Every structure is written in C-alpha cells, then in structure tokens.
Tab-separated table of C-alpha atoms and ligand atoms in Angstrom:
chain	number	residue	atom	x	y	z
A	1301	MET	CA	114.075	83.416	67.918
A	1302	ILE	CA	114.026	83.049	71.334
A	1303	LYS	CA	111.924	85.033	74.135
A	1304	GLU	CA	113.293	86.145	77.323
A	1305	ARG	CA	111.167	85.452	80.052
A	1306	LEU	CA	112.296	87.062	83.503
A	1307	PHE	CA	112.258	84.795	86.547
A	1308	THR	CA	114.478	86.708	88.860
A	1309	PRO	CA	113.398	88.017	92.246
A	1310	GLY	CA	113.466	91.480	91.306
A	1311	PRO	CA	113.251	93.062	89.003
A	1312	VAL	CA	110.126	91.150	87.959
A	1313	PRO	CA	107.834	91.184	84.678
A	1314	LEU	CA	105.300	94.102	84.518
A	1315	PRO	CA	101.595	93.224	83.747
A	1316	PRO	CA	100.348	95.104	80.427
A	1317	GLN	CA	98.179	97.475	82.734
A	1318	VAL	CA	101.189	98.888	84.413
A	1319	ILE	CA	103.272	99.111	81.266
A	1320	LYS	CA	100.490	101.122	79.725
A	1321	ALA	CA	100.586	103.760	82.648
A	1322	LEU	CA	104.123	103.768	82.430
A	1323	GLY	CA	103.780	104.811	78.640
A	1324	GLN	CA	101.793	107.882	79.165
A	1325	GLN	CA	103.043	111.572	79.105
A	1326	ILE	CA	104.231	112.738	82.394
A	1327	ILE	CA	101.975	114.938	84.320
A	1328	HIS	CA	103.012	117.792	86.810
A	1329	HIS	CA	103.098	117.037	90.536
A	1330	ARG	CA	101.991	120.166	91.792
A	1331	THR	CA	98.445	119.875	90.531
A	1332	PRO	CA	95.117	118.581	91.707
A	1333	GLU	CA	95.431	115.738	89.051
A	1334	PHE	CA	98.375	114.295	90.549
A	1335	THR	CA	97.322	115.125	94.293
A	1336	ASN	CA	93.893	113.135	93.531
A	1337	ILE	CA	95.989	109.930	92.027
A	1338	PHE	CA	98.761	110.440	94.988
A	1339	LEU	CA	95.943	109.845	97.567
A	1340	GLN	CA	93.994	107.286	95.921
A	1341	THR	CA	97.290	105.260	95.783
A	1342	ARG	CA	97.952	105.986	99.535
A	1343	GLU	CA	94.491	104.496	100.428
A	1344	LYS	CA	95.193	101.398	98.270
A	1345	LEU	CA	98.502	101.046	100.311
A	1346	GLN	CA	96.695	101.153	103.510
A	1347	LYS	CA	94.273	98.582	102.342
A	1348	LEU	CA	97.280	96.310	101.258
A	1349	PHE	CA	98.569	96.776	104.887
A	1350	ASN	CA	95.092	96.736	106.506
A	1351	THR	CA	95.700	99.834	108.488
A	1352	ASP	CA	94.557	103.628	108.441
A	1353	ARG	CA	97.907	104.749	109.638
A	1354	ASP	CA	100.498	106.404	107.729
A	1355	VAL	CA	102.144	104.875	104.716
A	1356	LEU	CA	104.801	106.893	102.937
A	1357	MET	CA	106.270	106.566	99.342
A	1358	PHE	CA	109.990	107.810	98.865
A	1359	ALA	CA	111.508	107.827	95.429
A	1360	SER	CA	114.435	105.216	96.007
A	1361	SER	CA	115.024	101.667	95.539
A	1362	GLY	CA	114.146	99.494	98.708
A	1363	THR	CA	117.467	100.357	100.357
A	1364	GLY	CA	116.058	103.940	100.942
A	1365	ALA	CA	113.040	103.068	102.933
A	1366	MET	CA	115.431	100.653	105.027
A	1367	GLU	CA	117.696	103.735	105.641
A	1368	ALA	CA	114.879	105.769	106.607
A	1369	SER	CA	113.790	103.101	109.156
A	1370	ILE	CA	117.024	103.574	110.909
A	1371	VAL	CA	117.638	107.319	110.719
A	1372	ASN	CA	114.080	108.396	111.758
A	1373	PHE	CA	113.420	105.841	114.478
A	1374	PHE	CA	116.712	105.292	116.399
A	1375	SER	CA	119.653	107.172	117.922
A	1376	GLU	CA	123.341	107.003	118.240
A	1377	ASN	CA	124.389	104.058	120.450
A	1378	ASP	CA	120.852	102.487	120.494
A	1379	LYS	CA	121.347	98.742	120.868
A	1380	VAL	CA	119.540	96.556	118.108
A	1381	LEU	CA	119.569	92.906	117.276
A	1382	VAL	CA	120.019	91.823	113.526
A	1383	ILE	CA	118.750	88.803	112.450
A	1384	ASN	CA	121.437	88.252	109.924
A	1385	ALA	CA	120.541	85.269	107.802
A	1386	GLY	CA	121.742	86.452	104.213
A	1387	LYS	CA	122.736	89.191	101.923
A	1388	PHE	CA	119.663	91.612	103.151
A	1389	GLY	CA	120.424	90.735	106.694
A	1390	GLU	CA	123.814	91.837	106.088
A	1391	ARG	CA	122.365	95.020	104.828
A	1392	TRP	CA	120.577	95.805	108.127
A	1393	ARG	CA	123.684	95.293	110.105
A	1394	ASP	CA	125.751	97.569	107.769
A	1395	LEU	CA	123.208	100.266	107.870
A	1396	ALA	CA	122.890	99.941	111.352
A	1397	LYS	CA	126.801	100.340	112.013
A	1398	THR	CA	126.909	103.036	109.481
A	1399	PHE	CA	124.906	105.275	111.797
A	1400	ARG	CA	126.435	104.279	114.827
A	1401	LEU	CA	124.101	101.829	116.289
A	1402	GLN	CA	125.223	99.287	118.660
A	1403	VAL	CA	124.544	96.004	116.749
A	1404	ILE	CA	124.185	92.550	117.832
A	1405	ASP	CA	124.875	90.413	114.808
A	1406	TYR	CA	123.177	87.256	115.096
A	1407	GLN	CA	124.692	85.537	112.087
A	1408	ILE	CA	122.729	82.399	110.731
A	1409	GLU	CA	123.685	79.929	108.186
A	1410	TRP	CA	122.364	80.930	104.811
A	1411	GLY	CA	119.211	78.885	104.165
A	1412	ARG	CA	118.345	78.602	107.507
A	1413	THR	CA	116.031	80.910	109.991
A	1414	TYR	CA	116.863	81.985	113.353
A	1415	ASP	CA	116.480	79.886	116.636
A	1416	LYS	CA	113.932	80.810	119.004
A	1417	ASP	CA	115.974	79.991	122.312
A	1418	LYS	CA	118.953	81.767	120.857
A	1419	VAL	CA	116.944	84.884	120.275
A	1420	SER	CA	115.473	84.660	123.633
A	1421	GLU	CA	118.758	84.311	125.400
A	1422	ILE	CA	120.184	87.200	123.314
A	1423	VAL	CA	117.075	89.303	124.781
A	1424	LYS	CA	117.455	88.183	128.136
A	1425	ASN	CA	120.832	89.351	128.292
A	1426	ASN	CA	119.946	92.792	126.424
A	1427	PRO	CA	116.635	94.078	128.136
A	1428	ASP	CA	117.766	97.576	126.828
A	1429	LEU	CA	117.287	96.418	123.107
A	1430	LYS	CA	115.809	99.467	121.028
A	1431	GLY	CA	115.105	97.397	118.035
A	1432	ILE	CA	114.890	93.967	116.421
A	1433	LEU	CA	115.670	94.148	112.486
A	1434	VAL	CA	114.717	91.226	110.328
A	1435	GLN	CA	113.798	90.348	106.767
A	1436	HIS	CA	110.388	88.646	106.580
A	1437	SER	CA	111.759	87.117	103.100
A	1438	GLU	CA	115.516	86.611	102.928
A	1439	THR	CA	115.744	87.033	99.048
A	1440	SER	CA	119.381	86.081	98.948
A	1441	THR	CA	118.357	82.602	100.605
A	1442	THR	CA	114.808	82.561	99.609
A	1443	THR	CA	114.076	82.063	103.560
A	1444	LEU	CA	110.726	83.191	105.337
A	1445	HIS	CA	111.651	84.169	108.962
A	1446	ASP	CA	108.538	83.997	111.382
A	1447	LEU	CA	107.443	87.591	112.653
A	1448	GLN	CA	105.011	86.452	115.414
A	1449	PHE	CA	107.581	85.303	117.933
A	1450	LEU	CA	109.697	87.978	117.304
A	1451	SER	CA	106.728	90.629	117.430
A	1452	GLN	CA	105.968	89.064	121.118
A	1453	ILE	CA	109.592	89.340	121.978
A	1454	SER	CA	109.928	92.968	120.809
A	1455	SER	CA	106.541	93.958	122.784
A	1456	SER	CA	107.761	92.260	126.027
A	1457	LEU	CA	110.606	94.749	126.158
A	1458	GLU	CA	110.222	98.182	127.516
A	1459	ASP	CA	111.031	100.073	124.294
A	1460	CYS	CA	111.936	97.935	121.499
A	1461	LEU	CA	110.565	98.187	117.849
A	1462	LEU	CA	110.370	95.409	115.614
A	1463	VAL	CA	111.646	96.579	112.164
A	1464	VAL	CA	110.553	94.253	109.191
A	1465	ASP	CA	112.276	94.393	105.644
A	1466	GLY	CA	109.065	93.147	103.884
A	1467	ILE	CA	110.627	93.996	100.156
A	1468	THR	CA	109.486	90.583	98.950
A	1469	SER	CA	106.773	89.513	101.224
A	1470	VAL	CA	104.263	92.317	100.955
A	1471	GLY	CA	102.465	91.294	97.951
A	1472	VAL	CA	103.118	87.626	98.374
A	1473	TYR	CA	101.654	87.188	101.839
A	1474	LYS	CA	99.275	89.258	103.706
A	1475	VAL	CA	101.338	91.355	105.811
A	1476	PHE	CA	99.138	93.333	108.171
A	1477	PRO	CA	101.542	95.255	110.429
A	1478	GLN	CA	99.036	95.948	113.275
A	1479	GLU	CA	97.874	92.344	113.429
A	1480	ILE	CA	101.101	90.994	113.529
A	1481	GLY	CA	102.729	93.763	115.559
A	1482	ILE	CA	105.017	95.095	113.345
A	1483	ASP	CA	106.557	98.683	114.015
A	1484	ILE	CA	108.267	99.536	111.119
A	1485	LEU	CA	107.809	97.854	107.738
A	1486	VAL	CA	109.464	98.633	104.347
A	1487	THR	CA	108.915	97.422	100.787
A	1488	GLY	CA	109.898	98.383	97.088
A	1489	SER	CA	108.425	98.747	93.826
A	1490	GLN	CA	110.460	96.197	91.661
A	1491	LYS	CA	109.113	93.029	93.656
A	1492	ALA	CA	105.942	91.737	94.116
A	1493	LEU	CA	104.422	95.199	93.520
A	1494	MET	CA	105.178	94.459	89.772
A	1495	LEU	CA	106.637	97.829	88.962
A	1496	PRO	CA	110.177	99.043	87.744
A	1497	PRO	CA	112.490	100.025	90.426
A	1498	GLY	CA	112.590	103.518	92.239
A	1499	LEU	CA	109.850	103.601	94.846
A	1500	SER	CA	109.995	102.553	98.312
A	1501	ILE	CA	107.338	102.355	100.823
A	1502	LEU	CA	107.166	102.567	104.480
A	1503	TYR	CA	104.770	102.161	107.233
A	1504	TYR	CA	105.135	102.993	110.985
A	1505	SER	CA	103.281	102.232	114.121
A	1506	GLU	CA	102.002	104.386	116.885
A	1507	LYS	CA	104.942	103.139	119.055
A	1508	ALA	CA	107.307	104.096	116.256
A	1509	GLU	CA	105.963	107.468	116.158
A	1510	LYS	CA	106.901	108.365	119.573
A	1511	ARG	CA	110.544	107.953	118.593
A	1512	LEU	CA	110.390	110.432	115.634
A	1513	GLU	CA	111.006	113.364	118.293
A	1514	LYS	CA	113.776	111.602	120.234
A	1515	SER	CA	115.928	110.524	117.375
A	1516	ASN	CA	119.230	112.278	116.911
A	1517	LEU	CA	120.400	110.833	113.808
A	1518	PRO	CA	121.164	113.140	110.820
A	1519	LYS	CA	118.458	112.960	107.870
A	1520	TYR	CA	117.503	115.223	105.233
A	1521	TYR	CA	116.087	113.510	102.276
A	1522	PHE	CA	114.358	110.544	104.262
A	1523	SER	CA	112.723	112.787	106.704
A	1524	VAL	CA	109.608	110.791	107.976
A	1525	LYS	CA	108.110	113.821	109.788
A	1526	ALA	CA	108.656	116.142	106.869
A	1527	GLU	CA	107.137	113.595	104.348
A	1528	SER	CA	104.367	112.572	106.669
A	1529	LYS	CA	102.825	116.270	106.732
A	1530	LYS	CA	102.985	116.576	102.927
A	1531	GLN	CA	101.811	113.006	101.979
A	1532	ALA	CA	98.764	113.280	104.127
A	1533	LYS	CA	97.763	116.038	101.856
A	1534	GLY	CA	98.782	114.368	98.611
A	1535	GLN	CA	102.030	115.986	97.949
A	1536	THR	CA	105.788	115.094	98.725
A	1537	ALA	CA	108.718	117.260	99.876
A	1538	TYR	CA	110.446	116.908	96.900
A	1539	THR	CA	109.671	115.567	93.439
A	1540	PRO	CA	107.936	112.249	93.665
A	1541	ALA	CA	108.344	109.386	91.124
A	1542	ILE	CA	105.501	110.535	89.278
A	1543	ASN	CA	105.183	107.855	86.995
A	1544	LEU	CA	105.805	105.112	89.193
A	1545	ILE	CA	103.001	106.351	91.464
A	1546	ILE	CA	100.569	106.286	88.869
A	1547	ALA	CA	101.865	102.766	87.791
A	1548	LEU	CA	101.522	101.705	91.422
A	1549	ASN	CA	97.925	102.995	91.416
A	1550	GLU	CA	97.300	100.642	88.602
A	1551	SER	CA	99.295	97.410	90.108
A	1552	LEU	CA	97.464	97.696	93.480
A	1553	ASN	CA	94.218	97.865	91.535
A	1554	LEU	CA	95.217	94.419	90.164
A	1555	ILE	CA	96.271	93.313	93.745
A	1556	LEU	CA	92.958	94.509	95.329
A	1557	GLU	CA	90.983	93.116	92.570
A	1558	GLU	CA	92.490	89.608	92.969
A	1559	GLY	CA	92.029	90.043	96.703
A	1560	LEU	CA	94.686	89.379	99.190
A	1561	ASP	CA	93.356	85.965	100.261
A	1562	ASN	CA	93.734	84.749	96.660
A	1563	LEU	CA	96.994	86.641	96.107
A	1564	GLU	CA	98.649	84.579	99.050
A	1565	LYS	CA	96.834	81.372	97.801
A	1566	ARG	CA	98.206	81.786	94.285
A	1567	HIS	CA	101.902	82.545	95.411
A	1568	SER	CA	101.569	79.285	97.712
A	1569	ILE	CA	100.641	77.113	95.001
A	1570	LEU	CA	103.331	78.506	92.587
A	1571	ALA	CA	105.976	77.914	95.051
A	1572	GLN	CA	104.644	74.720	95.961
A	1573	MET	CA	104.745	73.460	92.401
A	1574	THR	CA	108.079	74.685	91.945
A	1575	ARG	CA	109.507	73.213	95.182
A	1576	GLU	CA	107.880	69.799	94.818
A	1577	ALA	CA	108.988	69.432	91.096
A	1578	MET	CA	112.699	70.281	91.934
A	1579	LYS	CA	112.732	67.733	94.511
A	1580	GLU	CA	111.040	65.132	92.458
A	1581	ILE	CA	113.885	65.749	89.621
A	1582	GLY	CA	116.281	65.074	92.559
A	1583	LEU	CA	117.386	68.668	93.239
A	1584	LYS	CA	117.993	69.939	96.767
A	1585	LEU	CA	116.331	73.068	97.962
A	1586	LEU	CA	118.218	75.847	99.770
A	1587	SER	CA	116.109	76.963	102.524
A	1588	GLU	CA	114.678	74.920	105.464
A	1589	SER	CA	111.899	77.563	105.807
A	1590	PRO	CA	111.091	78.379	102.117
A	1591	SER	CA	109.554	81.662	101.103
A	1592	ASN	CA	106.951	81.778	98.652
A	1593	SER	CA	108.400	84.539	96.774
A	1594	ALA	CA	111.294	82.574	95.178
A	1595	THR	CA	112.701	79.160	95.366
A	1596	GLY	CA	116.460	78.499	95.639
A	1597	VAL	CA	117.680	75.074	94.618
A	1598	PHE	CA	121.281	73.654	94.366
A	1599	THR	CA	122.463	72.474	90.749
A	1600	PRO	CA	123.765	68.858	90.928
A	1601	GLU	CA	127.381	68.293	91.689
A	1602	GLY	CA	129.365	68.942	88.767
A	1603	ILE	CA	127.137	71.589	87.065
A	1604	ASP	CA	128.018	74.866	87.671
A	1605	ALA	CA	124.982	76.968	88.656
A	1606	ASP	CA	126.214	80.284	86.597
A	1607	LYS	CA	126.849	78.048	83.524
A	1608	PHE	CA	123.450	76.333	84.107
A	1609	ARG	CA	121.834	79.683	84.066
A	1610	LYS	CA	123.327	80.394	80.760
A	1611	ASP	CA	121.961	77.224	79.315
A	1612	LEU	CA	118.435	78.344	80.666
A	1613	LEU	CA	118.745	81.661	79.098
A	1614	LYS	CA	119.289	79.939	75.837
A	1615	ILE	CA	115.981	78.201	76.391
A	1616	GLY	CA	114.507	81.717	77.078
A	1617	ILE	CA	114.263	81.703	81.024
A	1618	ARG	CA	116.505	83.982	83.120
A	1619	VAL	CA	116.797	83.121	86.700
A	1620	ALA	CA	119.008	84.470	89.480
A	1621	GLY	CA	122.066	83.034	90.743
A	1622	GLY	CA	123.527	82.756	94.366
A	1623	GLN	CA	125.510	85.352	95.916
A	1624	ASP	CA	128.862	85.204	97.970
A	1625	HIS	CA	129.780	81.630	98.745
A	1626	LEU	CA	126.628	80.293	97.091
A	1627	LYS	CA	127.760	81.871	93.702
A	1628	GLY	CA	127.758	78.946	91.122
A	1629	LYS	CA	126.162	76.628	93.451
A	1630	ILE	CA	122.268	77.788	93.462
A	1631	ILE	CA	119.658	79.083	90.977
A	1632	ARG	CA	116.785	81.383	92.343
A	1633	ILE	CA	113.521	81.223	90.641
A	1634	ALA	CA	111.064	83.767	91.165
A	1635	HIS	CA	107.290	83.505	91.936
A	1636	MET	CA	106.442	86.934	92.909
A	1637	GLY	CA	104.132	89.406	91.273
A	1638	TYR	CA	102.852	88.863	87.637
A	1639	PHE	CA	103.228	84.982	87.432
A	1640	ASP	CA	100.558	82.350	86.944
A	1641	TYR	CA	100.768	78.492	86.877
A	1642	LEU	CA	101.790	77.843	83.494
A	1643	ASP	CA	104.728	79.966	84.178
A	1644	MET	CA	105.776	77.613	86.673
A	1645	ILE	CA	105.500	74.833	84.207
A	1646	GLU	CA	107.719	76.626	81.654
A	1647	VAL	CA	110.472	77.209	84.103
A	1648	ILE	CA	110.363	73.484	85.323
A	1649	SER	CA	110.055	72.195	81.758
A	1650	ALA	CA	113.367	74.196	81.004
A	1651	ILE	CA	115.400	73.220	83.808
A	1652	GLU	CA	114.682	69.466	82.995
A	1653	ILE	CA	115.935	70.167	79.495
A	1654	ALA	CA	118.939	72.142	80.511
A	1655	LEU	CA	119.842	69.188	83.061
A	1656	TYR	CA	119.292	66.550	80.262
A	1657	LYS	CA	121.530	68.625	78.023
A	1658	ASN	CA	123.881	68.552	80.737
A	1659	GLY	CA	124.199	65.058	80.909
A	1660	TYR	CA	122.499	64.697	84.363
A	1661	LYS	CA	119.893	61.511	84.436
A	1662	VAL	CA	116.529	62.935	84.286
A	1663	ASP	CA	113.410	61.599	83.567
A	1664	LEU	CA	111.868	64.208	81.109
A	1665	GLY	CA	108.407	65.499	82.164
A	1666	LYS	CA	108.866	64.129	85.975
A	1667	GLY	CA	108.954	67.485	87.532
A	1668	VAL	CA	106.696	68.942	85.157
A	1669	LYS	CA	104.053	66.070	86.069
A	1670	LYS	CA	104.310	66.598	89.694
A	1671	ALA	CA	103.584	70.189	89.264
A	1672	GLN	CA	100.784	69.468	87.208
A	1673	GLU	CA	99.393	67.087	89.759
A	1674	ILE	CA	99.712	69.942	92.320
A	1675	TYR	CA	97.845	72.464	90.368
A	1676	ILE	CA	95.122	69.776	89.855
A	1677	ASN	CA	94.732	69.156	93.310
A	1678	SER	CA	94.927	72.762	94.555
A	1679	VAL	CA	93.101	74.953	91.948
B	2823	PLP	C1	115.480	93.641	96.703
B	2823	PLP	C2	115.563	93.647	98.158
B	2823	PLP	C3	115.828	94.759	98.797
B	2823	PLP	C4	116.034	96.225	98.408
B	2823	PLP	O1	117.026	96.313	97.530
B	2823	PLP	P1	117.192	97.505	96.433
B	2823	PLP	O2	118.302	97.161	95.484
B	2823	PLP	O3	117.408	98.701	97.316
B	2823	PLP	O4	115.723	97.668	95.919
B	2823	PLP	C5	116.006	94.755	100.163
B	2823	PLP	N1	115.766	93.549	101.076
B	2823	PLP	C6	115.281	92.573	100.164
B	2823	PLP	C7	114.709	91.166	101.246
B	2823	PLP	C8	115.194	92.685	98.780
B	2823	PLP	O5	114.748	91.527	98.191
C-alpha cells in the first residue's frame, strides 16, 4: 500500500476541520442560520484582508473573480497594462481582450519578474492607463511579483486601478490591500484557503468603487453591484456555494488562530527548506524571484520531468509539472495551506530517492539534512 500525498499548487490537501464541515447535511441558504454563518465568514475575510470594506464571495473557480474584476470596473477600449510572466498572466491578457479592452501585453520570460524601468517607460508613454493587471504570485512559474512598486506607479496616474490576482498569495503572505494600495484583489478557495474548488473572493477599493457606475461592459452573474447589496445583509443574489462557505468559515478559523504573522513565517520556512534542499542536491530553481506558495525546479538533463513525476507518485508524492514550453522540464512543489515542516522533509526525501533510481548522482540525505538544518535554525 502506498499513500498518495498531494503537493500540487491547487487543489491542495484539506485540514480535518474542513473535511468535517464538508461532511454535514446541507442547510437552506434563505435562513437565519445560513445568514449568520455567511456574515461570520465575511467578517473573517475582512480580517484576513485587514479591511472593513466590502469583500464578496462568488460561486465560481478563481477565474470567475478575475472576470468580475474586468467586467465591473472597466469599459470597452480602456487601456490596461498586463504584467504577463506566465500562464496566469496570459489569462489576464486573454480576459481583458475578450471584453475588448486595449491591452499592453508586457511579456516576461517565464521564471522572471518585471523590470521596473520597463514598467516606468510603458507608463510614461501611456498616461491614460486605466489599469495594471498582475499576479502577486504567478503559480505557473512559482514567481512572486513585487506589488509596492506597481502600487506607487498606479496611484501616480490619474485614474488607474491596480488589479491583483492573489489566488496563490492570500493565505501565504499577509496581503492587506489598503496598506499595499491594491484596488482589486481576487482569490480562490482551492489554494491557500485549504478548500475544494468552487468559491472565489473579490475585494475592491474606494477608488475602484467609483468605476462601478461608469463601467459599460456586459455582466449578469458577476455583478458586483447586485452582490454587494445582498452580501452586506448575509445573502447572495443567486444560490451560494453553501457548503464551501461553511467550510471557509472553518478554514478561516484555522488561519486566524495561527495568526497571519505566524502563517507568513511558516510558509517562508517551508519554501526555504525546499529551495535550499533542491540547490543542495544540485537542482536548478526555475524562478529568480521565488514565491513561498510553491517551488518550481528543473529536473536534471536527461530526466523527463513528467516521467519523474510518475516515479514520485510511485513513492506516494504527487507534484505538478510545467506548462507549455516548461512541460517535461520542471516539477512544482506546493507549500501553501495545510502543510508543516515534516511534509517538506517527506517530499525532499522522495525526490532524492527518485533521482537515485534514475541514476542521478545524489548523496542520499543531503537535501534532507539541509532542510533539517534550516528547520533547526528557524523554528
Ligand atoms: C489557480 C490560479 C488561478 C485560478 O484558476 P481557477 O482554475 O479558475 O481556480 C488564477 N490565478 C492563479 C495565479 C492561480 O494559481
């Protein structure tokens, strides 16, 4: 018997408290009982974002909240800059184009982050920019993009919104939109929030709120105005993802009990253990600006990463692979959510075994030892 351990950057393993909440009989949503849970959950989301502003929940995967960010806050022909550094950057671009925005597609080599001078230059030549669209953590390349610089740039323009896909950064980092200067922040349930897929979340700033009246793009299901009115009173315009909201209430308890400082620190150590172990074994990391939500690493020359993933699965570890031109070249190991230090030791150990079996020269235990040392020095 081999146990399958999930180390993919979405979906992620579920904590027992969440599984328990999901295993209950459904309740009806037009009841005081549900309203009460909904409002509790909403308040906890506001704590997660350190805000008292509106935070909306939609029954959709993360992309739904991304679409809501476009259709509610922009109009046809609005010019936006997309920081396109991977698969999810492409999604911002494609979404914006679908709704007929004018897109400046700033393409960045996968594994790298944006160049500040280049962004400044684009902005200087396009003072009419209505939005900057970015991933905080670009999951496809396991790269973190700095938001502070983009927030400064965006607020220096007359009417520009900073729109952030925080789907794999919320719950890994403290992402406080008002402090950072984010105008629209979206996240989804199946990443660091430790839930099954099906729920997306959207925060918007006061500056963004002014756009709601102006936006002329078609929208029906993803209407921020309609949801905002309902959700403030503990109801939703359409049938909500009842069980997922009940489970989110539980996962937010876990997150808030741990505390956001501790949560950020734990993820930082998990990621550091993994990155340093990979380097110690002699493997090359994908990202020059690595995110703590997942680590992307190249398999050695001559070992196909997708075959290597199958080898890992035989030992009981499921990791993700690369997309597009990185397919067969990298594996991605998740750290976000319900993971602790020994989980990382497990995955590092399995990687050493699989490398050894593939004939790669590896001193067994070398990466594990490195990770143990980091644990001892940091916890
Ligand atoms: C997972 C993910 C999404 C959302 O994808 P869905 O499949 O729609 O949930 C968007 N952006 C990033 C960075 C992600 O990691």
